[in-house]
Amino acid sequence: MLRLGRREFGPHEPVIMAIVNRTPDSFYDRGATFGDEPALARVEQAVAEGAAIIDVGGVKAGPGDEVSAAEEARRTVGFVAEVRRRHPDVVISVDTWRAEVGEAVCEAGADLLNDAWGGVDPRLAEVAARHGVGLVCTHAGGALPRTRPHRVTYDDVMADILRVTVGLAERAVALGVPRESVLIDPGHDFGKNTRHSLEATRRLDEMVATGWPVLVSLSNKDFVGETLDRPVKERLLGTLATTAVSAWLGARVYRVHEVAETRQVLDMVASIAGHRPPTVARRGLA
């Protein structure tokens, strides 16, 4: 059982985490949800389309203008409080690597801290434990926040992913984070080149076999773009193909921009796997 906030998710229930960027320079939407009203409208749409988790980010993942912890908190804390007020049952996640920001958003009502930079601030897990919220433990290959990989190498990329993510997850539980609220993430593109991210996808079942629920953040990423030689706005099909493979291999949570399309893919895979009946079954019966 995966338990986040007020929600519990069964072992064969795929979960969509919708991205809401509170940044003016996000790589995909270019600041479309930087303002409060567009961001709140995005939350309403994502929930209506089937997202169970809203992932709020206050800092662009890639290089760009410096964003202080105070500015990151300004972009996220009040928004988290408003989403909590409007949607008492939705799971609110915040994408941050900073303990001070984690502290503030947890006080505002966040249920999950999405540490995409692999424990670069070890105090973030302590914050999660203190507030009894969930934690995403990600492999970032030792990269510093907001840096791009350069000629990174691994003897065995999946072995390194398992070592880091399982180690972070076990530390989090030892600190007091609820075990049923800890996820591991292979960190596609983070500290990896395209071949590394493809291999991480191909071998995702090895992460699933650890018993920790696996989150994948695939949406419109560079490894999809390089694999198909497509710009950011033309990566949906590649993203959905990667999503289907990840679902078949057992991933549980999917961090995405396009919720409705992802929902259809996950429902189809679940039905093929025998975990979900068809919505309609008339063919050959009428």
mmCIF file of C-alpha atoms in Angstrom:
data_model
loop_
_atom_site.group_PDB
_atom_site.id
_atom_site.type_symbol
_atom_site.label_atom_id
_atom_site.label_comp_id
_atom_site.label_asym_id
_atom_site.label_seq_id
_atom_site.Cartn_x
_atom_site.Cartn_y
_atom_site.Cartn_z
ATOM 1 C CA MET A 1 0.000 0.000 0.000
ATOM 2 C CA LEU A 2 1.186 3.479 -0.920
ATOM 3 C CA ARG A 3 -0.138 6.109 1.488
ATOM 4 C CA LEU A 4 0.217 9.828 0.720
ATOM 5 C CA GLY A 5 -1.719 12.484 2.594
ATOM 6 C CA ARG A 6 -5.310 11.308 2.958
ATOM 7 C CA ARG A 7 -5.032 8.896 0.038
ATOM 8 C CA GLU A 8 -4.179 5.216 -0.153
ATOM 9 C CA PHE A 9 -3.275 3.558 -3.454
ATOM 10 C CA GLY A 10 -3.441 -0.152 -4.112
ATOM 11 C CA PRO A 11 -0.552 -2.167 -5.576
ATOM 12 C CA HIS A 12 -2.011 -2.141 -9.102
ATOM 13 C CA GLU A 13 -3.327 1.427 -9.067
ATOM 14 C CA PRO A 14 -1.221 3.732 -11.279
ATOM 15 C CA VAL A 15 -1.017 7.252 -9.886
ATOM 16 C CA ILE A 16 -0.652 10.455 -11.902
ATOM 17 C CA MET A 17 1.338 13.376 -10.496
ATOM 18 C CA ALA A 18 0.553 16.559 -12.433
ATOM 19 C CA ILE A 19 3.286 19.164 -12.804
ATOM 20 C CA VAL A 20 2.448 22.759 -11.836
ATOM 21 C CA ASN A 21 5.491 24.984 -12.279
ATOM 22 C CA ARG A 22 5.503 28.253 -10.346
ATOM 23 C CA THR A 23 8.442 29.506 -12.401
ATOM 24 C CA PRO A 24 8.712 32.077 -15.190
ATOM 25 C CA ASP A 25 11.262 30.027 -17.144
ATOM 26 C CA SER A 26 10.189 26.366 -17.020
ATOM 27 C CA PHE A 27 11.537 24.363 -19.960
ATOM 28 C CA TYR A 28 8.143 23.095 -21.134
ATOM 29 C CA ASP A 29 5.414 25.648 -20.440
ATOM 30 C CA ARG A 30 7.646 28.747 -20.374
ATOM 31 C CA GLY A 31 5.981 30.246 -17.332
ATOM 32 C CA ALA A 32 2.356 29.489 -18.245
ATOM 33 C CA THR A 33 1.486 28.738 -14.598
ATOM 34 C CA PHE A 34 3.723 31.312 -12.923
ATOM 35 C CA GLY A 35 0.703 33.459 -12.067
ATOM 36 C CA ASP A 36 -1.696 32.352 -9.342
ATOM 37 C CA GLU A 37 -4.870 32.151 -11.418
ATOM 38 C CA PRO A 38 -3.390 30.136 -14.331
ATOM 39 C CA ALA A 39 -1.735 27.835 -11.806
ATOM 40 C CA LEU A 40 -4.960 27.260 -9.894
ATOM 41 C CA ALA A 41 -6.795 26.652 -13.178
ATOM 42 C CA ARG A 42 -4.138 24.090 -14.062
ATOM 43 C CA VAL A 43 -4.763 22.319 -10.746
ATOM 44 C CA GLU A 44 -8.513 22.206 -11.405
ATOM 45 C CA GLN A 45 -7.961 20.769 -14.883
ATOM 46 C CA ALA A 46 -5.409 18.194 -13.711
ATOM 47 C CA VAL A 47 -7.658 16.930 -10.927
ATOM 48 C CA ALA A 48 -10.620 16.721 -13.313
ATOM 49 C CA GLU A 49 -8.515 14.707 -15.765
ATOM 50 C CA GLY A 50 -7.464 12.163 -13.164
ATOM 51 C CA ALA A 51 -4.388 13.433 -11.333
ATOM 52 C CA ALA A 52 -4.222 12.331 -7.704
ATOM 53 C CA ILE A 53 -1.049 14.316 -6.921
ATOM 54 C CA ILE A 54 -0.204 17.929 -7.718
ATOM 55 C CA ASP A 55 3.558 18.550 -7.851
ATOM 56 C CA VAL A 56 4.424 22.202 -7.254
ATOM 57 C CA GLY A 57 7.854 23.470 -8.278
ATOM 58 C CA GLY A 58 9.339 26.878 -7.518
ATOM 59 C CA VAL A 59 12.708 26.517 -9.252
ATOM 60 C CA LYS A 60 13.474 25.465 -12.812
ATOM 61 C CA ALA A 61 15.452 22.207 -12.822
ATOM 62 C CA GLY A 62 17.966 23.367 -15.420
ATOM 63 C CA PRO A 63 20.465 26.249 -15.329
ATOM 64 C CA GLY A 64 19.045 29.752 -15.205
ATOM 65 C CA ASP A 65 18.660 32.794 -12.998
ATOM 66 C CA GLU A 66 19.491 32.209 -9.366
ATOM 67 C CA VAL A 67 16.468 31.607 -7.150
ATOM 68 C CA SER A 68 17.008 32.062 -3.424
ATOM 69 C CA ALA A 69 15.304 29.885 -0.836
ATOM 70 C CA ALA A 70 13.191 32.885 0.176
ATOM 71 C CA GLU A 71 12.020 33.420 -3.409
ATOM 72 C CA GLU A 72 11.332 29.696 -3.878
ATOM 73 C CA ALA A 73 9.207 29.758 -0.727
ATOM 74 C CA ARG A 74 7.390 32.886 -1.909
ATOM 75 C CA ARG A 75 6.439 31.084 -5.118
ATOM 76 C CA THR A 76 5.227 27.910 -3.449
ATOM 77 C CA VAL A 77 4.082 28.265 0.168
ATOM 78 C CA GLY A 78 0.994 30.427 -0.321
ATOM 79 C CA PHE A 79 0.029 28.431 -3.389
ATOM 80 C CA VAL A 80 0.237 25.155 -1.471
ATOM 81 C CA ALA A 81 -2.009 26.621 1.228
ATOM 82 C CA GLU A 82 -4.598 27.701 -1.362
ATOM 83 C CA VAL A 83 -4.570 24.336 -3.155
ATOM 84 C CA ARG A 84 -4.985 22.655 0.229
ATOM 85 C CA ARG A 85 -7.990 24.876 0.967
ATOM 86 C CA ARG A 86 -9.645 24.172 -2.400
ATOM 87 C CA HIS A 87 -8.781 20.468 -2.610
ATOM 88 C CA PRO A 88 -8.672 18.894 0.860
ATOM 89 C CA ASP A 89 -8.169 15.365 -0.496
ATOM 90 C CA VAL A 90 -5.653 15.929 -3.284
ATOM 91 C CA VAL A 91 -2.062 14.930 -2.538
ATOM 92 C CA ILE A 92 0.176 18.001 -2.664
ATOM 93 C CA SER A 93 3.830 17.444 -3.512
ATOM 94 C CA VAL A 94 6.540 20.084 -3.636
ATOM 95 C CA ASP A 95 9.609 19.665 -5.824
ATOM 96 C CA THR A 96 12.454 21.081 -3.734
ATOM 97 C CA TRP A 97 15.900 20.107 -2.517
ATOM 98 C CA ARG A 98 16.033 22.708 0.293
ATOM 99 C CA ALA A 99 15.151 21.811 3.874
ATOM 100 C CA GLU A 100 13.989 25.339 4.736
ATOM 101 C CA VAL A 101 11.555 25.352 1.831
ATOM 102 C CA GLY A 102 10.402 21.853 2.753
ATOM 103 C CA GLU A 103 9.693 23.019 6.288
ATOM 104 C CA ALA A 104 7.600 25.945 5.086
ATOM 105 C CA VAL A 105 5.517 23.991 2.555
ATOM 106 C CA CYS A 106 4.834 21.203 5.039
ATOM 107 C CA GLU A 107 3.482 23.776 7.468
ATOM 108 C CA ALA A 108 1.279 25.064 4.631
ATOM 109 C CA GLY A 109 -0.199 21.621 3.965
ATOM 110 C CA ALA A 110 2.120 19.661 1.643
ATOM 111 C CA ASP A 111 1.902 15.862 1.854
ATOM 112 C CA LEU A 112 5.022 14.883 -0.093
ATOM 113 C CA LEU A 113 8.524 16.293 -0.657
ATOM 114 C CA ASN A 114 9.871 15.482 -4.107
ATOM 115 C CA ASP A 115 13.658 15.588 -3.685
ATOM 116 C CA ALA A 116 14.740 15.458 -7.326
ATOM 117 C CA TRP A 117 18.420 16.120 -6.540
ATOM 118 C CA GLY A 118 19.104 12.980 -4.577
ATOM 119 C CA GLY A 119 19.525 14.116 -0.988
ATOM 120 C CA VAL A 120 21.952 16.962 -1.690
ATOM 121 C CA ASP A 121 20.533 18.521 1.496
ATOM 122 C CA PRO A 122 20.240 15.596 3.912
ATOM 123 C CA ARG A 123 18.102 17.705 6.250
ATOM 124 C CA LEU A 124 15.171 17.460 3.836
ATOM 125 C CA ALA A 125 14.523 13.868 4.901
ATOM 126 C CA GLU A 126 14.582 15.043 8.510
ATOM 127 C CA VAL A 127 11.889 17.601 7.656
ATOM 128 C CA ALA A 128 9.763 14.885 6.053
ATOM 129 C CA ALA A 129 10.150 12.725 9.153
ATOM 130 C CA ARG A 130 9.291 15.569 11.519
ATOM 131 C CA HIS A 131 6.084 16.377 9.639
ATOM 132 C CA GLY A 132 5.148 12.767 8.862
ATOM 133 C CA VAL A 133 4.976 13.425 5.116
ATOM 134 C CA GLY A 134 6.176 11.354 2.179
ATOM 135 C CA LEU A 135 9.525 11.618 0.420
ATOM 136 C CA VAL A 136 10.701 10.886 -3.125
ATOM 137 C CA CYS A 137 14.270 9.540 -3.106
ATOM 138 C CA THR A 138 15.896 10.226 -6.472
ATOM 139 C CA HIS A 139 19.115 9.211 -8.197
ATOM 140 C CA ALA A 140 20.868 12.291 -9.570
ATOM 141 C CA GLY A 141 24.332 10.806 -10.026
ATOM 142 C CA GLY A 142 25.842 13.163 -7.487
ATOM 143 C CA ALA A 143 24.997 16.197 -9.618
ATOM 144 C CA LEU A 144 24.561 19.538 -7.936
ATOM 145 C CA PRO A 145 21.147 21.199 -8.280
ATOM 146 C CA ARG A 146 20.454 22.911 -11.589
ATOM 147 C CA THR A 147 23.512 21.518 -13.370
ATOM 148 C CA ARG A 148 23.609 19.467 -16.552
ATOM 149 C CA PRO A 149 25.569 16.199 -16.868
ATOM 150 C CA HIS A 150 28.872 16.313 -18.719
ATOM 151 C CA ARG A 151 30.613 13.116 -19.804
ATOM 152 C CA VAL A 152 29.198 11.231 -16.812
ATOM 153 C CA THR A 153 30.004 7.516 -16.697
ATOM 154 C CA TYR A 154 28.810 4.502 -14.712
ATOM 155 C CA ASP A 155 30.140 0.970 -14.570
ATOM 156 C CA ASP A 156 26.495 -0.094 -14.220
ATOM 157 C CA VAL A 157 23.938 2.701 -14.162
ATOM 158 C CA MET A 158 21.149 0.625 -12.641
ATOM 159 C CA ALA A 159 23.400 -0.719 -9.917
ATOM 160 C CA ASP A 160 24.243 2.876 -8.984
ATOM 161 C CA ILE A 161 20.571 3.886 -9.111
ATOM 162 C CA LEU A 162 19.635 1.049 -6.770
ATOM 163 C CA ARG A 163 22.487 1.754 -4.364
ATOM 164 C CA VAL A 164 21.613 5.438 -4.050
ATOM 165 C CA THR A 165 17.817 5.337 -4.038
ATOM 166 C CA VAL A 166 17.441 2.364 -1.720
ATOM 167 C CA GLY A 167 20.053 3.881 0.591
ATOM 168 C CA LEU A 168 18.157 7.180 0.696
ATOM 169 C CA ALA A 169 14.851 5.370 1.273
ATOM 170 C CA GLU A 170 16.235 3.297 4.138
ATOM 171 C CA ARG A 171 17.762 6.391 5.734
ATOM 172 C CA ALA A 172 14.435 8.215 5.453
ATOM 173 C CA VAL A 173 12.574 5.403 7.214
ATOM 174 C CA ALA A 174 15.261 5.229 9.907
ATOM 175 C CA LEU A 175 14.714 8.944 10.505
ATOM 176 C CA GLY A 176 10.980 8.402 10.907
ATOM 177 C CA VAL A 177 9.457 8.964 7.481
ATOM 178 C CA PRO A 178 6.496 6.549 7.157
ATOM 179 C CA ARG A 179 7.685 3.572 5.121
ATOM 180 C CA GLU A 180 4.455 3.431 3.129
ATOM 181 C CA SER A 181 5.057 7.057 2.038
ATOM 182 C CA VAL A 182 8.553 6.685 0.576
ATOM 183 C CA LEU A 183 9.120 6.375 -3.188
ATOM 184 C CA ILE A 184 12.233 5.881 -5.291
ATOM 185 C CA ASP A 185 12.906 7.580 -8.644
ATOM 186 C CA PRO A 186 15.610 6.629 -11.191
ATOM 187 C CA GLY A 187 16.014 10.311 -12.073
ATOM 188 C CA HIS A 188 15.802 10.284 -15.862
ATOM 189 C CA ASP A 189 18.156 12.925 -17.338
ATOM 190 C CA PHE A 190 19.481 13.891 -13.888
ATOM 191 C CA GLY A 191 23.193 13.086 -13.877
ATOM 192 C CA LYS A 192 22.651 10.894 -16.939
ATOM 193 C CA ASN A 193 23.007 10.978 -20.682
ATOM 194 C CA THR A 194 20.325 9.668 -23.025
ATOM 195 C CA ARG A 195 21.712 6.121 -23.128
ATOM 196 C CA HIS A 196 21.722 5.994 -19.323
ATOM 197 C CA SER A 197 18.077 7.085 -19.170
ATOM 198 C CA LEU A 198 17.074 4.524 -21.789
ATOM 199 C CA GLU A 199 18.834 1.774 -19.858
ATOM 200 C CA ALA A 200 17.201 2.908 -16.616
ATOM 201 C CA THR A 201 13.825 2.562 -18.334
ATOM 202 C CA ARG A 202 14.664 -0.821 -19.837
ATOM 203 C CA ARG A 203 15.711 -2.155 -16.425
ATOM 204 C CA LEU A 204 13.014 -0.473 -14.347
ATOM 205 C CA ASP A 205 11.769 -3.851 -13.146
ATOM 206 C CA GLU A 206 14.955 -4.108 -11.069
ATOM 207 C CA MET A 207 13.841 -1.043 -9.106
ATOM 208 C CA VAL A 208 10.325 -2.433 -8.757
ATOM 209 C CA ALA A 209 11.796 -5.664 -7.385
ATOM 210 C CA THR A 210 13.211 -3.774 -4.370
ATOM 211 C CA GLY A 211 9.665 -3.402 -3.036
ATOM 212 C CA TRP A 212 9.814 0.387 -2.882
ATOM 213 C CA PRO A 213 7.161 2.088 -5.046
ATOM 214 C CA VAL A 214 8.779 3.599 -8.133
ATOM 215 C CA LEU A 215 8.061 7.101 -9.440
ATOM 216 C CA VAL A 216 9.103 8.047 -12.960
ATOM 217 C CA SER A 217 9.449 11.592 -14.252
ATOM 218 C CA LEU A 218 9.556 11.135 -18.018
ATOM 219 C CA SER A 219 7.447 13.936 -19.406
ATOM 220 C CA ASN A 220 8.947 15.599 -22.495
ATOM 221 C CA LYS A 221 12.487 15.125 -21.211
ATOM 222 C CA ASP A 222 15.678 15.481 -23.215
ATOM 223 C CA PHE A 223 16.317 11.732 -23.437
ATOM 224 C CA VAL A 224 12.990 11.412 -25.272
ATOM 225 C CA GLY A 225 13.867 14.347 -27.505
ATOM 226 C CA GLU A 226 17.318 13.019 -28.354
ATOM 227 C CA THR A 227 16.081 9.480 -28.952
ATOM 228 C CA LEU A 228 13.555 10.693 -31.529
ATOM 229 C CA ASP A 229 15.280 13.971 -32.499
ATOM 230 C CA ARG A 230 12.240 16.024 -31.530
ATOM 231 C CA PRO A 231 11.966 19.485 -29.911
ATOM 232 C CA VAL A 232 10.247 19.940 -26.554
ATOM 233 C CA LYS A 233 6.763 20.471 -27.959
ATOM 234 C CA GLU A 234 6.930 17.306 -30.109
ATOM 235 C CA ARG A 235 7.837 14.749 -27.434
ATOM 236 C CA LEU A 236 4.406 13.611 -26.298
ATOM 237 C CA LEU A 237 4.313 10.385 -28.326
ATOM 238 C CA GLY A 238 7.780 9.377 -27.165
ATOM 239 C CA THR A 239 6.822 10.222 -23.593
ATOM 240 C CA LEU A 240 3.681 8.101 -23.784
ATOM 241 C CA ALA A 241 5.584 5.155 -25.268
ATOM 242 C CA THR A 242 8.062 5.371 -22.404
ATOM 243 C CA THR A 243 5.170 5.636 -19.964
ATOM 244 C CA ALA A 244 3.602 2.455 -21.321
ATOM 245 C CA VAL A 245 6.871 0.530 -20.969
ATOM 246 C CA SER A 246 7.351 1.859 -17.434
ATOM 247 C CA ALA A 247 3.806 0.878 -16.497
ATOM 248 C CA TRP A 248 4.290 -2.638 -17.870
ATOM 249 C CA LEU A 249 7.477 -2.962 -15.810
ATOM 250 C CA GLY A 250 5.691 -1.895 -12.633
ATOM 251 C CA ALA A 251 6.179 1.831 -11.992
ATOM 252 C CA ARG A 252 3.543 3.257 -9.637
ATOM 253 C CA VAL A 253 3.625 7.077 -9.959
ATOM 254 C CA TYR A 254 3.995 9.151 -13.156
ATOM 255 C CA ARG A 255 5.011 12.818 -13.039
ATOM 256 C CA VAL A 256 3.544 14.398 -16.167
ATOM 257 C CA HIS A 257 2.493 17.517 -18.036
ATOM 258 C CA GLU A 258 -0.294 15.873 -20.094
ATOM 259 C CA VAL A 259 -2.656 14.233 -17.627
ATOM 260 C CA ALA A 260 -5.532 13.095 -19.861
ATOM 261 C CA GLU A 261 -3.282 11.377 -22.398
ATOM 262 C CA THR A 262 -1.275 9.690 -19.663
ATOM 263 C CA ARG A 263 -4.469 8.466 -17.993
ATOM 264 C CA GLN A 264 -5.531 6.685 -21.179
ATOM 265 C CA VAL A 265 -2.139 5.014 -21.581
ATOM 266 C CA LEU A 266 -2.065 3.831 -17.970
ATOM 267 C CA ASP A 267 -5.642 2.544 -18.128
ATOM 268 C CA MET A 268 -4.882 0.635 -21.331
ATOM 269 C CA VAL A 269 -1.758 -0.973 -19.885
ATOM 270 C CA ALA A 270 -3.617 -1.870 -16.679
ATOM 271 C CA SER A 271 -6.372 -3.528 -18.710
ATOM 272 C CA ILE A 272 -3.896 -5.504 -20.819
ATOM 273 C CA ALA A 273 -2.182 -6.625 -17.603
ATOM 274 C CA GLY A 274 -5.546 -7.779 -16.226
ATOM 275 C CA HIS A 275 -5.687 -5.254 -13.376
ATOM 276 C CA ARG A 276 -8.549 -3.172 -14.817
ATOM 277 C CA PRO A 277 -11.695 -4.266 -16.686
ATOM 278 C CA PRO A 278 -12.595 -2.540 -19.960
ATOM 279 C CA THR A 279 -14.808 0.486 -19.467
ATOM 280 C CA VAL A 280 -17.197 -0.940 -22.092
ATOM 281 C CA ALA A 281 -17.342 -4.560 -23.272
ATOM 282 C CA ARG A 282 -20.020 -4.959 -25.956
ATOM 283 C CA ARG A 283 -18.065 -6.386 -28.854
ATOM 284 C CA GLY A 284 -19.248 -9.901 -29.733
ATOM 285 C CA LEU A 285 -21.941 -9.790 -27.033
ATOM 286 C CA ALA A 286 -24.754 -7.783 -28.621
#
